[in-house]
Coordinates of C-alpha atoms and ligand atoms in Angstrom, one line a residue:
M1 CA -21.6 42.9 -97.8
T2 CA -21.5 40.6 -96.1
H3 CA -24.2 39.9 -93.0
V4 CA -21.5 40.0 -90.5
L5 CA -24.6 37.8 -88.4
E6 CA -24.8 35.7 -91.6
A7 CA -21.3 34.7 -92.1
G8 CA -19.4 31.3 -90.8
I9 CA -16.4 33.1 -89.2
E10 CA -14.6 31.5 -91.3
H11 CA -15.9 33.5 -94.3
L12 CA -14.9 37.0 -93.3
N13 CA -10.7 37.1 -93.3
I14 CA -11.7 37.2 -97.1
V15 CA -9.1 40.2 -97.9
N16 CA -11.5 42.4 -100.6
P17 CA -9.3 45.2 -101.5
N18 CA -11.3 47.3 -104.0
G19 CA -11.6 49.9 -101.1
S20 CA -15.5 49.0 -100.2
P21 CA -16.9 47.0 -96.9
S22 CA -16.3 43.6 -96.0
V23 CA -19.3 43.5 -93.9
R24 CA -21.8 45.2 -92.3
G25 CA -20.8 44.6 -87.4
W26 CA -23.2 46.4 -85.3
N27 CA -23.4 47.0 -81.7
I28 CA -24.7 43.9 -79.3
I29 CA -26.9 45.6 -76.5
N30 CA -29.0 42.8 -74.1
G31 CA -28.0 41.1 -77.3
Q32 CA -29.3 42.4 -80.1
L33 CA -28.4 43.9 -82.8
K34 CA -28.2 47.7 -82.6
Q35 CA -26.9 50.5 -85.1
A36 CA -25.8 53.7 -83.8
S37 CA -28.8 55.6 -82.8
D38 CA -27.9 58.4 -85.4
G39 CA -26.9 56.2 -88.1
S40 CA -23.2 57.0 -88.7
T41 CA -20.7 54.7 -88.6
F42 CA -16.4 54.1 -89.0
K43 CA -14.8 51.9 -91.2
S44 CA -12.2 49.0 -90.1
I45 CA -8.8 49.3 -92.6
N46 CA -6.7 46.8 -93.0
P47 CA -3.5 48.5 -92.5
A48 CA -1.4 46.3 -94.2
W49 CA -3.2 47.0 -97.3
L50 CA -5.2 49.5 -97.1
Q51 CA -7.6 48.8 -100.1
D52 CA -8.9 46.3 -97.8
C53 CA -11.4 47.8 -96.1
V54 CA -12.8 45.3 -93.6
G55 CA -16.2 46.2 -92.4
E56 CA -18.4 49.4 -91.5
F57 CA -19.1 49.9 -88.0
P58 CA -22.0 52.0 -85.8
L59 CA -20.2 54.8 -84.4
S60 CA -22.2 55.0 -81.5
T61 CA -23.7 58.3 -79.4
E62 CA -24.1 58.7 -75.7
D63 CA -27.7 57.4 -75.8
D64 CA -25.9 54.1 -77.2
V65 CA -24.1 53.9 -74.1
H66 CA -26.7 54.1 -71.7
D67 CA -28.7 52.6 -73.7
A68 CA -25.6 49.4 -72.6
L69 CA -25.2 50.8 -69.7
R70 CA -28.6 50.4 -68.9
A71 CA -29.3 46.9 -70.5
A72 CA -26.3 45.4 -68.4
R73 CA -27.9 47.2 -65.7
D74 CA -31.4 45.2 -65.8
A75 CA -28.9 41.6 -66.4
F76 CA -27.2 41.9 -63.7
S77 CA -29.7 40.6 -60.6
N78 CA -29.6 37.1 -62.9
W79 CA -26.3 36.9 -63.8
S80 CA -25.2 37.5 -59.8
N81 CA -27.4 35.5 -58.4
T82 CA -26.4 32.4 -61.0
P83 CA -24.0 30.2 -59.0
A84 CA -20.4 30.8 -59.6
P85 CA -19.9 27.5 -61.1
T86 CA -22.7 27.6 -63.7
R87 CA -20.9 30.9 -65.1
G88 CA -17.8 29.2 -65.2
Q89 CA -19.0 26.2 -67.1
I90 CA -20.5 29.2 -70.3
I91 CA -16.8 30.6 -69.8
G92 CA -15.3 27.6 -70.2
N93 CA -17.1 27.1 -73.7
M94 CA -16.5 30.1 -74.8
G95 CA -12.5 29.3 -74.5
R96 CA -13.8 25.2 -76.0
L97 CA -15.7 27.8 -79.2
L98 CA -13.1 29.9 -79.4
M99 CA -10.5 26.5 -79.6
E100 CA -12.8 25.6 -82.7
H101 CA -13.1 28.6 -84.3
K102 CA -8.9 29.9 -83.6
D103 CA -7.5 29.5 -87.0
A104 CA -10.1 31.6 -88.8
I105 CA -10.1 34.8 -85.9
V106 CA -6.3 34.7 -85.8
A107 CA -6.5 35.6 -89.4
I108 CA -8.9 37.9 -89.1
E109 CA -6.7 39.5 -86.0
T110 CA -3.8 39.3 -88.8
R111 CA -6.6 41.8 -91.3
E112 CA -7.4 44.1 -89.1
I113 CA -4.6 44.8 -87.3
G114 CA -1.5 43.5 -89.4
K115 CA -0.2 41.2 -86.7
T116 CA 1.7 38.5 -87.8
L117 CA 0.1 35.0 -87.9
K118 CA 1.5 33.8 -84.8
E119 CA 1.6 36.8 -82.4
S120 CA -1.9 36.5 -83.3
A121 CA -2.1 32.9 -82.6
G122 CA -0.5 34.3 -79.2
S123 CA -3.2 36.7 -78.5
V124 CA -5.9 34.0 -79.4
Q125 CA -4.1 31.8 -77.4
E126 CA -4.1 34.3 -74.1
A127 CA -7.9 34.8 -74.5
I128 CA -8.5 31.2 -74.7
D129 CA -5.9 30.7 -71.5
T130 CA -7.7 33.2 -69.7
C131 CA -11.4 31.2 -70.5
L132 CA -10.1 28.0 -68.9
F133 CA -8.3 29.2 -66.3
F134 CA -11.5 31.1 -64.6
Q135 CA -13.9 27.9 -66.0
S136 CA -12.4 26.3 -62.7
E137 CA -12.2 29.5 -61.0
G138 CA -16.0 29.5 -61.2
R139 CA -15.4 26.5 -58.8
R140 CA -13.7 28.0 -56.3
L141 CA -14.7 32.2 -55.9
Y142 CA -13.9 30.7 -51.9
G143 CA -14.8 32.9 -49.3
Q144 CA -13.7 32.1 -45.8
T145 CA -15.1 30.8 -41.9
V146 CA -13.3 33.1 -39.0
N147 CA -13.8 32.2 -36.0
S148 CA -15.5 35.1 -33.3
E149 CA -13.9 36.5 -30.8
L150 CA -17.2 35.6 -29.2
P151 CA -18.8 32.1 -28.2
N152 CA -21.8 30.8 -30.5
K153 CA -20.9 33.4 -33.6
E154 CA -19.6 32.7 -36.8
L155 CA -18.0 35.0 -38.8
F156 CA -17.3 34.5 -42.7
T157 CA -16.3 36.6 -45.7
Y158 CA -17.8 36.2 -49.3
R159 CA -16.6 38.1 -52.7
R160 CA -19.4 40.1 -54.3
P161 CA -19.7 41.2 -57.5
L162 CA -18.9 45.4 -57.8
G163 CA -22.1 45.9 -60.7
V164 CA -22.0 47.3 -64.2
C165 CA -18.1 47.1 -65.1
G166 CA -17.0 49.4 -68.6
I167 CA -13.5 47.7 -70.6
I168 CA -11.8 49.4 -73.0
N169 CA -9.0 48.1 -74.1
A170 CA -6.1 48.9 -77.0
C171 CA -6.2 47.3 -80.2
N172 CA -2.8 45.7 -79.7
F173 CA -4.4 42.7 -78.8
P174 CA -7.7 42.8 -78.9
A175 CA -8.6 39.3 -78.0
A176 CA -6.0 38.4 -75.0
V177 CA -6.3 42.3 -73.3
P178 CA -10.9 42.4 -74.3
F179 CA -10.8 39.0 -72.0
W180 CA -8.6 39.6 -69.4
K181 CA -11.0 42.5 -68.0
M182 CA -14.9 40.1 -68.8
I183 CA -13.6 36.6 -68.3
P184 CA -12.6 37.8 -64.4
A185 CA -15.7 40.4 -64.8
I186 CA -18.3 37.9 -65.1
M187 CA -17.5 35.2 -63.7
C188 CA -16.9 36.7 -60.0
G189 CA -21.1 37.7 -61.5
N190 CA -20.7 40.9 -62.8
T191 CA -22.1 42.3 -66.4
C192 CA -20.2 44.2 -68.8
V193 CA -20.3 47.4 -70.8
W194 CA -17.4 46.7 -74.0
K195 CA -16.1 49.5 -76.3
S196 CA -14.7 47.8 -78.4
P197 CA -10.8 49.3 -80.1
Q198 CA -11.6 51.8 -82.7
D199 CA -8.9 49.8 -85.3
A200 CA -10.7 46.2 -84.1
P201 CA -14.2 46.4 -84.2
L202 CA -14.9 43.4 -86.1
L203 CA -12.5 41.0 -83.8
S204 CA -14.5 42.2 -81.1
F205 CA -17.7 41.4 -82.7
I206 CA -16.8 38.0 -83.4
L207 CA -15.4 37.7 -79.9
A208 CA -18.9 38.9 -78.3
R209 CA -21.4 36.8 -80.5
I210 CA -18.4 33.9 -79.1
M211 CA -19.4 34.7 -76.2
H212 CA -23.7 35.1 -76.7
E213 CA -22.7 31.3 -78.7
S214 CA -21.8 30.1 -75.5
G215 CA -24.6 30.6 -73.4
L216 CA -23.6 34.1 -71.9
P217 CA -27.4 35.8 -71.4
D218 CA -28.0 39.0 -73.4
G219 CA -27.4 41.9 -71.3
V220 CA -24.1 40.9 -69.7
V221 CA -22.0 41.3 -72.9
N222 CA -22.9 44.8 -74.5
L223 CA -20.2 46.0 -76.3
I224 CA -20.9 49.6 -78.6
H225 CA -17.7 50.3 -81.6
G226 CA -16.8 53.9 -82.0
K227 CA -13.6 56.3 -80.2
G228 CA -11.8 56.6 -77.8
S229 CA -13.0 60.6 -77.6
G230 CA -16.9 59.6 -78.8
A231 CA -18.1 56.2 -77.1
G232 CA -15.3 55.5 -74.8
Q233 CA -15.6 59.4 -72.9
H234 CA -19.1 58.6 -73.0
L235 CA -18.5 55.5 -70.8
V236 CA -16.1 57.2 -68.7
N237 CA -18.8 60.3 -69.2
A238 CA -21.8 58.1 -67.1
V239 CA -19.1 57.3 -63.9
D240 CA -20.1 60.3 -62.6
K241 CA -24.2 60.0 -63.5
G242 CA -23.6 56.8 -61.3
M243 CA -24.0 54.6 -64.1
V244 CA -21.1 52.8 -63.3
N245 CA -19.6 50.8 -60.6
K246 CA -16.4 49.7 -62.2
I247 CA -14.0 50.7 -65.3
S248 CA -11.2 48.4 -66.9
F249 CA -8.4 50.8 -68.7
T250 CA -5.5 49.6 -70.6
G251 CA -3.7 52.3 -73.1
S252 CA -2.1 55.3 -72.6
T253 CA -0.7 56.7 -69.5
A254 CA -2.6 60.5 -70.1
V255 CA -5.9 58.2 -70.7
G256 CA -5.3 56.8 -67.2
K257 CA -4.9 59.9 -65.8
M258 CA -8.4 60.8 -66.5
I259 CA -10.5 58.1 -66.1
G260 CA -8.2 58.0 -62.5
E261 CA -9.9 61.0 -61.9
T262 CA -13.2 60.6 -62.8
C263 CA -13.5 57.8 -61.0
G264 CA -11.5 58.7 -57.6
R265 CA -14.1 61.8 -57.4
N266 CA -17.7 59.4 -57.8
L267 CA -15.6 56.2 -55.4
V268 CA -15.6 54.0 -58.1
S269 CA -12.2 51.5 -58.4
C270 CA -10.9 52.1 -61.8
S271 CA -8.6 48.7 -63.2
L272 CA -5.5 50.7 -64.7
E273 CA -2.6 49.1 -67.0
L274 CA -0.7 52.1 -69.1
G275 CA 2.4 52.9 -70.8
G276 CA 5.9 51.6 -70.4
K277 CA 9.5 52.6 -71.0
N278 CA 10.5 48.6 -70.0
P279 CA 14.3 48.5 -69.5
L280 CA 16.3 45.5 -70.4
V281 CA 19.8 45.6 -68.7
V282 CA 22.6 43.4 -70.6
M283 CA 25.8 42.3 -67.8
P284 CA 28.6 41.7 -69.4
S285 CA 28.6 37.2 -67.6
A286 CA 25.3 36.8 -69.9
N287 CA 25.6 35.0 -73.0
I288 CA 25.7 37.7 -75.9
E289 CA 23.3 35.8 -77.8
N290 CA 20.5 34.9 -75.6
A291 CA 20.6 38.5 -74.2
V292 CA 21.0 39.8 -79.0
E293 CA 17.4 38.0 -79.5
G294 CA 15.4 38.7 -76.3
A295 CA 16.7 42.6 -77.0
Y296 CA 15.9 42.1 -80.4
W297 CA 12.8 40.5 -79.9
A298 CA 11.6 42.5 -76.9
A299 CA 12.4 45.7 -79.6
F300 CA 10.6 44.9 -82.7
G301 CA 8.0 41.6 -82.1
T302 CA 4.8 43.0 -82.8
A303 CA 6.5 46.4 -84.3
G304 CA 7.1 47.5 -81.0
Q305 CA 3.4 48.0 -80.1
R306 CA 3.3 46.0 -77.2
C307 CA 3.0 48.1 -73.3
T308 CA 5.4 45.3 -72.4
S309 CA 7.7 46.2 -75.8
L310 CA 11.4 47.1 -74.6
G311 CA 12.4 50.3 -74.5
N312 CA 15.6 51.6 -72.6
L313 CA 18.5 48.7 -73.5
I314 CA 21.2 49.9 -71.2
I315 CA 24.0 48.0 -71.9
H316 CA 27.0 47.1 -69.8
N317 CA 30.6 49.0 -71.5
D318 CA 32.3 45.5 -71.4
V319 CA 30.5 44.2 -74.1
Y320 CA 28.7 46.5 -75.3
D321 CA 30.6 46.4 -79.0
E322 CA 30.3 43.2 -78.6
F323 CA 26.3 42.9 -78.3
M324 CA 25.9 45.9 -81.1
T325 CA 28.2 44.4 -83.8
K326 CA 25.3 40.9 -83.2
F327 CA 22.9 43.0 -82.3
M328 CA 22.5 45.6 -85.6
A329 CA 23.3 42.0 -87.9
K330 CA 19.5 41.2 -87.0
V331 CA 17.9 44.6 -87.2
E332 CA 19.5 44.6 -90.8
S333 CA 18.3 41.5 -91.8
T334 CA 14.5 42.6 -90.2
S335 CA 12.0 40.7 -92.8
I336 CA 8.9 43.1 -92.6
G337 CA 5.8 42.8 -94.4
D338 CA 2.2 41.2 -95.2
S339 CA 1.8 38.1 -92.9
M340 CA -0.9 37.6 -94.6
R341 CA 1.2 37.0 -97.3
N342 CA 4.9 36.4 -96.4
D343 CA 5.9 33.4 -94.2
D344 CA 8.7 34.5 -91.6
V345 CA 7.8 38.1 -91.2
L346 CA 9.4 39.7 -87.9
Y347 CA 6.5 42.4 -88.0
G348 CA 3.7 43.6 -90.3
P349 CA 2.2 47.0 -90.4
M350 CA 1.6 49.5 -88.1
L351 CA -1.6 48.8 -86.0
S352 CA -3.6 51.7 -88.0
E353 CA -2.1 55.5 -89.5
K354 CA -3.0 57.2 -85.8
Y355 CA -0.6 54.3 -84.5
A356 CA 1.8 55.2 -87.3
S357 CA 1.5 59.7 -87.1
D358 CA 2.3 58.8 -83.6
F359 CA 5.4 56.4 -84.2
L360 CA 6.7 59.7 -86.7
N361 CA 6.2 61.9 -83.5
G362 CA 7.9 59.9 -80.9
L363 CA 11.1 59.8 -83.9
E364 CA 11.3 63.5 -84.0
M365 CA 11.1 63.6 -80.0
C366 CA 14.6 61.7 -80.3
E367 CA 15.9 63.4 -82.7
S368 CA 15.3 67.1 -80.6
S369 CA 16.4 65.3 -78.3
G370 CA 20.1 64.7 -79.3
A371 CA 20.5 61.1 -79.1
R372 CA 21.9 59.8 -82.6
K373 CA 20.5 57.5 -85.2
I374 CA 22.3 54.7 -86.3
F375 CA 19.3 52.3 -88.0
G376 CA 16.4 53.6 -89.4
N377 CA 14.7 55.8 -92.2
G378 CA 11.1 56.6 -90.9
R379 CA 7.6 55.7 -93.4
I380 CA 8.5 51.9 -95.4
T381 CA 8.0 53.1 -98.8
N382 CA 8.6 51.6 -102.7
E383 CA 11.5 54.1 -102.6
N384 CA 12.6 54.1 -99.1
K385 CA 13.2 50.5 -97.7
P386 CA 15.0 48.6 -96.1
S387 CA 16.7 45.3 -97.7
G388 CA 14.3 42.8 -95.8
F389 CA 11.0 44.2 -96.7
L390 CA 8.4 42.3 -98.4
G391 CA 6.0 43.2 -100.7
D392 CA 4.9 46.6 -101.9
A393 CA 5.1 49.6 -99.4
S394 CA 2.3 51.9 -100.9
E395 CA -0.5 49.0 -100.3
G396 CA 0.0 49.2 -96.1
V397 CA 1.7 51.2 -92.8
Y398 CA 5.2 49.6 -92.2
M399 CA 7.5 51.6 -90.9
W400 CA 11.5 50.8 -91.0
P401 CA 13.0 49.0 -87.5
H402 CA 15.0 52.2 -85.6
V403 CA 17.9 52.0 -83.5
Y404 CA 19.1 55.2 -81.5
V405 CA 22.1 55.3 -79.4
D406 CA 24.5 57.8 -77.1
V407 CA 20.7 58.2 -74.8
T408 CA 21.3 59.5 -71.6
E409 CA 19.7 59.4 -68.3
D410 CA 19.1 63.4 -69.5
M411 CA 16.9 63.0 -72.5
E412 CA 12.8 62.9 -72.6
C413 CA 13.4 59.8 -75.1
F414 CA 15.0 58.3 -71.8
H415 CA 11.7 58.5 -70.4
E416 CA 8.8 58.7 -72.7
E417 CA 7.0 55.2 -74.6
I418 CA 7.4 55.4 -78.2
F419 CA 4.8 52.6 -79.2
G420 CA 6.5 51.8 -82.2
P421 CA 10.0 50.0 -83.5
V422 CA 12.6 52.2 -81.9
V423 CA 14.8 51.3 -79.4
T424 CA 16.8 53.5 -77.5
I425 CA 20.3 52.0 -76.3
V426 CA 22.3 53.9 -73.0
R427 CA 25.6 52.4 -71.8
T428 CA 26.1 51.9 -68.4
E429 CA 29.6 50.9 -65.9
S430 CA 29.0 49.2 -63.5
F431 CA 24.8 47.1 -62.4
E432 CA 24.5 50.0 -59.8
H433 CA 24.5 52.3 -62.3
G434 CA 23.0 50.0 -64.6
L435 CA 19.7 49.1 -61.7
H436 CA 20.0 53.0 -61.1
L437 CA 18.6 53.5 -65.1
A438 CA 16.5 51.0 -65.3
N439 CA 14.8 53.0 -62.5
A440 CA 14.9 56.0 -64.1
S441 CA 12.6 56.3 -66.1
P442 CA 8.4 57.4 -65.0
Y443 CA 7.1 54.4 -65.7
G444 CA 7.4 50.1 -64.0
L445 CA 5.7 47.9 -66.1
S446 CA 7.8 45.2 -67.1
S447 CA 11.3 44.9 -67.1
A448 CA 14.2 42.8 -67.3
C449 CA 18.3 41.8 -67.2
Y450 CA 20.8 39.5 -68.6
T451 CA 23.2 37.9 -66.3
N452 CA 24.2 34.6 -65.0
D453 CA 26.0 36.3 -61.9
R454 CA 23.5 35.2 -59.2
L455 CA 23.7 37.9 -57.4
E456 CA 22.9 40.4 -59.2
A457 CA 20.0 38.5 -60.5
Y458 CA 18.6 39.0 -57.2
Q459 CA 19.9 42.7 -56.3
F460 CA 17.9 43.2 -60.0
K461 CA 15.0 41.8 -59.0
S462 CA 14.8 43.5 -55.7
G463 CA 15.9 46.6 -56.8
I464 CA 13.8 47.3 -59.6
K465 CA 10.6 48.8 -59.4
A466 CA 8.6 47.3 -62.2
G467 CA 5.2 45.5 -61.8
M468 CA 7.3 42.2 -64.1
T469 CA 10.5 41.0 -64.5
G470 CA 12.5 38.5 -67.0
I471 CA 16.1 37.2 -65.6
N472 CA 17.2 36.2 -68.7
N473 CA 14.4 36.7 -70.7
S474 CA 12.7 39.7 -72.9
T475 CA 10.2 42.2 -71.2
T476 CA 7.3 40.9 -72.7
G477 CA 5.8 37.4 -72.5
A478 CA 3.1 37.3 -69.6
E479 CA 1.1 34.3 -68.9
A480 CA -2.5 34.3 -68.3
H481 CA -1.7 32.7 -64.9
L482 CA 0.3 35.3 -63.5
P483 CA -0.5 38.8 -62.5
F484 CA 0.0 41.6 -65.0
G485 CA 0.3 45.3 -64.4
G486 CA 2.8 48.2 -63.1
V487 CA 4.4 50.7 -61.2
K488 CA 4.6 53.9 -60.4
G489 CA 3.8 55.5 -64.4
S490 CA 2.2 51.9 -64.9
G491 CA -1.0 52.1 -63.8
N492 CA -3.1 52.3 -60.4
G493 CA -1.3 49.3 -58.8
T494 CA -4.3 46.9 -59.7
R495 CA -3.6 43.1 -61.3
E496 CA -5.0 41.8 -65.1
S497 CA -5.0 37.1 -64.7
G498 CA -4.8 34.9 -62.5
I499 CA -6.2 35.0 -59.0
W500 CA -5.2 38.6 -58.6
V501 CA -7.7 39.7 -60.7
I502 CA -10.2 38.4 -58.8
E503 CA -9.6 42.0 -56.5
A504 CA -10.3 43.9 -58.9
Y505 CA -14.0 42.8 -60.2
S506 CA -15.4 41.8 -56.4
Y507 CA -15.5 43.1 -53.4
W508 CA -15.3 41.1 -49.9
H509 CA -18.5 41.1 -48.1
A510 CA -18.2 39.9 -43.8
V511 CA -21.1 38.9 -42.7
N512 CA -21.4 37.5 -38.7
D513 CA -24.4 35.8 -37.7
E514 CA -25.0 35.6 -34.2
L515 CA -26.5 32.6 -32.3
S516 CA -26.3 33.2 -29.4
G517 CA -29.2 34.6 -29.1
K518 CA -28.2 37.6 -26.8
L519 CA -26.2 40.8 -28.3
Q520 CA -22.7 40.3 -27.3
L521 CA -20.9 43.3 -28.1
A522 CA -17.2 42.6 -29.1
Q523 CA -14.1 44.0 -28.0
M524 CA -17.1 44.9 -24.6
D525 CA -17.9 41.1 -24.1
V526 CA -15.5 39.1 -24.6
D527 CA -14.0 37.1 -21.8
E528 CA -10.6 38.8 -20.0
I529 CA -8.2 36.1 -18.9
E530 CA -6.2 37.5 -16.9
I531 CA -2.4 36.9 -16.5
E532 CA -1.3 34.9 -13.7
E533 CA 2.1 35.6 -11.7
A534 CA 4.0 32.4 -12.8
E535 CA 4.2 29.5 -9.4
V536 CA 7.4 28.2 -11.4
D537 CA 10.2 31.0 -10.8
Y538 CA 11.8 29.9 -14.6
T539 CA 15.0 32.3 -13.6
T540 CA 16.2 29.8 -11.3
L541 CA 16.4 26.8 -14.2
A542 CA 18.7 27.9 -16.4
Ligands
LIG1 C1 0.0 44.5 -73.7 O1 0.2 44.9 -74.7 O2 -1.3 45.6 -73.4 O3 3.5 39.7 -71.9 C2 -0.5 43.0 -73.3 C3 2.7 40.4 -73.4 C4 1.5 40.1 -74.0 C5 0.1 41.1 -73.5 C6 0.3 42.1 -73.7 N1 1.2 38.4 -73.1 O4 3.3 41.3 -74.1

């Protein structure tokens, strides 16, 4: 077994299908490598090749989480007093180191969670873009000067860090999403305890290591591995113990609500990026080829395992048959397999066995809702595989693409997110009805409308209740400098990315400086300006 710190990153992506862990990974607390206090571990498995055990990692205990939180607390004073441009420079170094090792990191992401190499490269690039954006934000982090209503008095605003941030992300964007959170957090002067996703601990370890190599002082980012129900829950429970000043979470709506309640009763701020049942509406004026391509990618890219993946595909009756003929031709020819060993697959395995079993439960819900399946057959095996499957299905956790039609608003599968390669198709007879359907689920993350009618496009973007909307585009594809997040059941209104995320990791501090040498009372000592009676009678000038 290789020591993860001794091995060059390039040596960590060698597939090793003999069942034994390739590497031993560690928590990083105050810059020190630590095992779990009780020595327990868990394994990270390559979902495209289950015999390939990527590594063995500490199953962190409550004590480990508290150690990490104390380290973050101790590091806070020095880090928050480090000039913001210097913090930005360290973040810039992170971006440059990520670029240097990009190919190796991409391969590790694909090996650990099964995304295609192209998509892993996208996720790592999103982390790089985030670093480059916030490198220069360190030279801004502007406050304001504000005019006082009193003479010889100055008013100012400053952005201040919140303190210790608990970071919890899902494994589907294991490079982009934690960087969306931690890079602005540390740029603002906060320190972090990062609970890595259970299914991507090696990638998380590499990223944390790169952060340290970039010049980040010990204790500013502390990494703990483990399960959501273990280390993740301990981190959230620490909010009740007064050890945490902020939680940032990406994951399910149910867990997000629990975190929101815990933070709420402690008046601790939280950022919640939760589920979606993202609608895509196809209108008769649309370019149907583009609409088919956008819907197909949104539904089945990443094996449907994005929070922005397409949920309800809403098609106008007038183009339903044409759209479906073209759409189904693509679905039927979908190429699926291990991207490490096959070029040009659309998607790989499920992120892990757990995601696979949740997905199969979601399919059962479609069946019990009364939706009609026109394509798909559950888990891919060597005896049960679509024509586009490449490789030996018994090696990994692969799913058919699934298409359900005749879905209506009263069905459970219309409302519930199903994380995986499935699309639920709804007919509409008008734009108004399509927009109504697009707004009818409990979620409001992403959304899309294909139309070449400018008024419809306008009415869609002003009528949809969602955090993000694509016009003639798929539901996915956020960029690192646009606000990312949802409304309704998709979050609590906070945003990731761009300048907007800074609000989530800082508070405004208003300072007044009284230079007059005396106590001047706001509102009360302000000179009153009387309204004078006009000398000219303006009414006569007309
Ligand atoms: C997620 O699934 O949590 O817009 C993030 C997108 C990606 C990010 C998805 N850039 O689909």
